[in-house]
């Protein structure tokens, strides 16, 4: 059974940084692209970022471009999201997701339980 | 960026009904569209990808159709477990992904 476990969320002041981690188990990690998707409380889903199996391709939503950086470490079965210059509107549950395929962004087949990021002074 | 517009934003239905949810893309996405179900307090669940391919384990009462800019998720014989919020998602293969605003089935 695939398990994705996010960590690193918490309360952070505007303008500060935070790094989220997601560790996968029960899956051949390097066979899949990975994504981060967020959901503000009571709101809809917003795709944040994605990365191909070998880190050769990445993508970002316009709302986070230039502030967030996605990376992965296949040896540790982990994907990361470095978030800089955080804003109150970045407050959300952040979900890690496993793509159907390795090299492209397609559908997100498996999801973690999420980690809450709250940006507030 | 490709925008996805779902309609309606909410609908009322009863067990046994057939419901349809529309998703319109602001430009051609071919068949690169997925549908998800999300229940309160739970993570999204993939139902359909490539517009019409049912994910393994998803009941056959769910179906997807459409191409280019207009897509539909249909749920036949609505079951109590199907009352949830549904999202469409487009993907272009190049890591530019977006979700629709969601449709709540209540």
Short mmCIF file of C-alpha atoms in Angstrom, two decimals, chain B residues 2-106:
data_model
loop_
_atom_site.label_atom_id
_atom_site.label_comp_id
_atom_site.label_asym_id
_atom_site.label_seq_id
_atom_site.Cartn_x
_atom_site.Cartn_y
_atom_site.Cartn_z
CA UNK B 2 -5.49 27.10 -18.60
CA UNK B 3 -8.56 27.89 -16.51
CA UNK B 4 -11.15 25.23 -15.70
CA UNK B 5 -14.75 26.21 -14.98
CA UNK B 6 -17.01 23.67 -13.33
CA UNK B 7 -20.79 23.84 -13.34
CA UNK B 8 -22.84 23.77 -11.34
CA UNK B 9 -20.92 24.74 -8.20
CA UNK B 10 -23.41 22.72 -6.17
CA UNK B 11 -26.32 20.44 -6.89
CA UNK B 12 -28.99 18.65 -4.92
CA UNK B 13 -29.67 15.01 -5.71
CA UNK B 14 -31.19 11.89 -4.24
CA UNK B 15 -30.02 8.31 -3.98
CA UNK B 16 -30.65 6.59 -7.29
CA UNK B 17 -30.41 9.76 -9.38
CA UNK B 18 -28.09 10.29 -12.31
CA UNK B 19 -26.03 13.46 -11.99
CA UNK B 20 -23.74 15.20 -14.45
CA UNK B 21 -21.01 17.72 -13.70
CA UNK B 22 -19.51 19.86 -16.44
CA UNK B 23 -15.95 21.11 -16.73
CA UNK B 24 -14.96 23.62 -19.39
CA UNK B 25 -11.36 24.46 -20.22
CA UNK B 26 -10.28 27.88 -21.42
CA UNK B 27 -8.28 26.24 -24.21
CA UNK B 28 -7.86 22.84 -25.81
CA UNK B 29 -6.53 20.20 -23.39
CA UNK B 30 -7.20 17.27 -25.75
CA UNK B 31 -8.13 14.43 -23.37
CA UNK B 32 -5.74 15.41 -20.60
CA UNK B 33 -8.35 15.73 -17.90
CA UNK B 34 -8.91 13.95 -14.60
CA UNK B 35 -11.72 13.88 -12.04
CA UNK B 36 -11.41 13.57 -8.27
CA UNK B 37 -13.81 13.02 -5.40
CA UNK B 38 -13.21 14.61 -2.02
CA UNK B 39 -15.23 14.01 1.12
CA UNK B 40 -15.12 16.36 4.13
CA UNK B 41 -11.94 15.92 6.14
CA UNK B 42 -10.50 13.47 3.59
CA UNK B 43 -7.94 13.67 0.83
CA UNK B 44 -8.99 13.68 -2.82
CA UNK B 45 -9.46 10.38 -4.60
CA UNK B 46 -8.69 9.92 -8.28
CA UNK B 47 -11.75 8.68 -10.18
CA UNK B 48 -11.00 9.16 -13.87
CA UNK B 49 -8.01 10.17 -15.96
CA UNK B 50 -7.46 10.89 -19.62
CA UNK B 51 -11.06 12.10 -19.69
CA UNK B 52 -12.69 8.67 -19.62
CA UNK B 53 -10.41 6.02 -18.12
CA UNK B 54 -11.72 4.71 -14.83
CA UNK B 55 -9.09 4.40 -12.11
CA UNK B 56 -8.75 0.89 -10.70
CA UNK B 57 -11.28 0.15 -7.97
CA UNK B 58 -13.66 2.98 -8.89
CA UNK B 59 -17.26 1.81 -9.34
CA UNK B 60 -18.55 1.64 -12.91
CA UNK B 61 -21.41 4.02 -12.10
CA UNK B 62 -18.81 6.78 -12.55
CA UNK B 63 -18.00 7.74 -16.12
CA UNK B 64 -16.22 10.56 -17.89
CA UNK B 65 -16.61 11.93 -21.36
CA UNK B 66 -15.53 14.81 -23.53
CA UNK B 67 -12.46 16.19 -25.25
CA UNK B 68 -10.75 19.46 -26.14
CA UNK B 69 -12.59 22.02 -23.99
CA UNK B 70 -15.79 20.36 -22.76
CA UNK B 71 -15.93 17.46 -20.34
CA UNK B 72 -18.55 15.73 -18.21
CA UNK B 73 -18.47 13.52 -15.15
CA UNK B 74 -21.60 11.38 -14.87
CA UNK B 75 -22.64 9.41 -11.82
CA UNK B 76 -25.44 6.93 -12.41
CA UNK B 77 -27.56 5.46 -9.64
CA UNK B 78 -26.16 7.85 -7.03
CA UNK B 79 -25.23 6.09 -3.80
CA UNK B 80 -25.02 7.55 -0.26
CA UNK B 81 -21.23 7.27 -0.45
CA UNK B 82 -21.17 9.55 -3.53
CA UNK B 83 -22.24 12.73 -1.73
CA UNK B 84 -19.01 14.69 -1.90
CA UNK B 85 -17.22 17.47 -3.76
CA UNK B 86 -15.88 16.70 -7.23
CA UNK B 87 -12.98 18.44 -8.97
CA UNK B 88 -11.71 18.33 -12.52
CA UNK B 89 -8.01 18.77 -13.24
CA UNK B 90 -6.19 19.40 -16.49
CA UNK B 91 -2.61 18.38 -17.13
CA UNK B 92 -0.45 19.16 -20.11
CA UNK B 93 2.44 16.82 -19.36
CA UNK B 94 4.78 19.75 -18.89
CA UNK B 95 4.04 20.47 -15.25
CA UNK B 96 1.40 23.08 -15.78
CA UNK B 97 -1.60 21.75 -13.94
CA UNK B 98 -4.82 23.35 -12.74
CA UNK B 99 -8.00 22.35 -10.95
CA UNK B 100 -11.57 23.44 -11.41
CA UNK B 101 -13.40 25.17 -8.59
CA UNK B 102 -15.30 22.08 -7.48
CA UNK B 103 -18.89 20.86 -7.50
CA UNK B 104 -20.58 19.84 -4.28
CA UNK B 105 -23.14 17.05 -4.62
CA UNK B 106 -25.53 17.24 -1.70
#
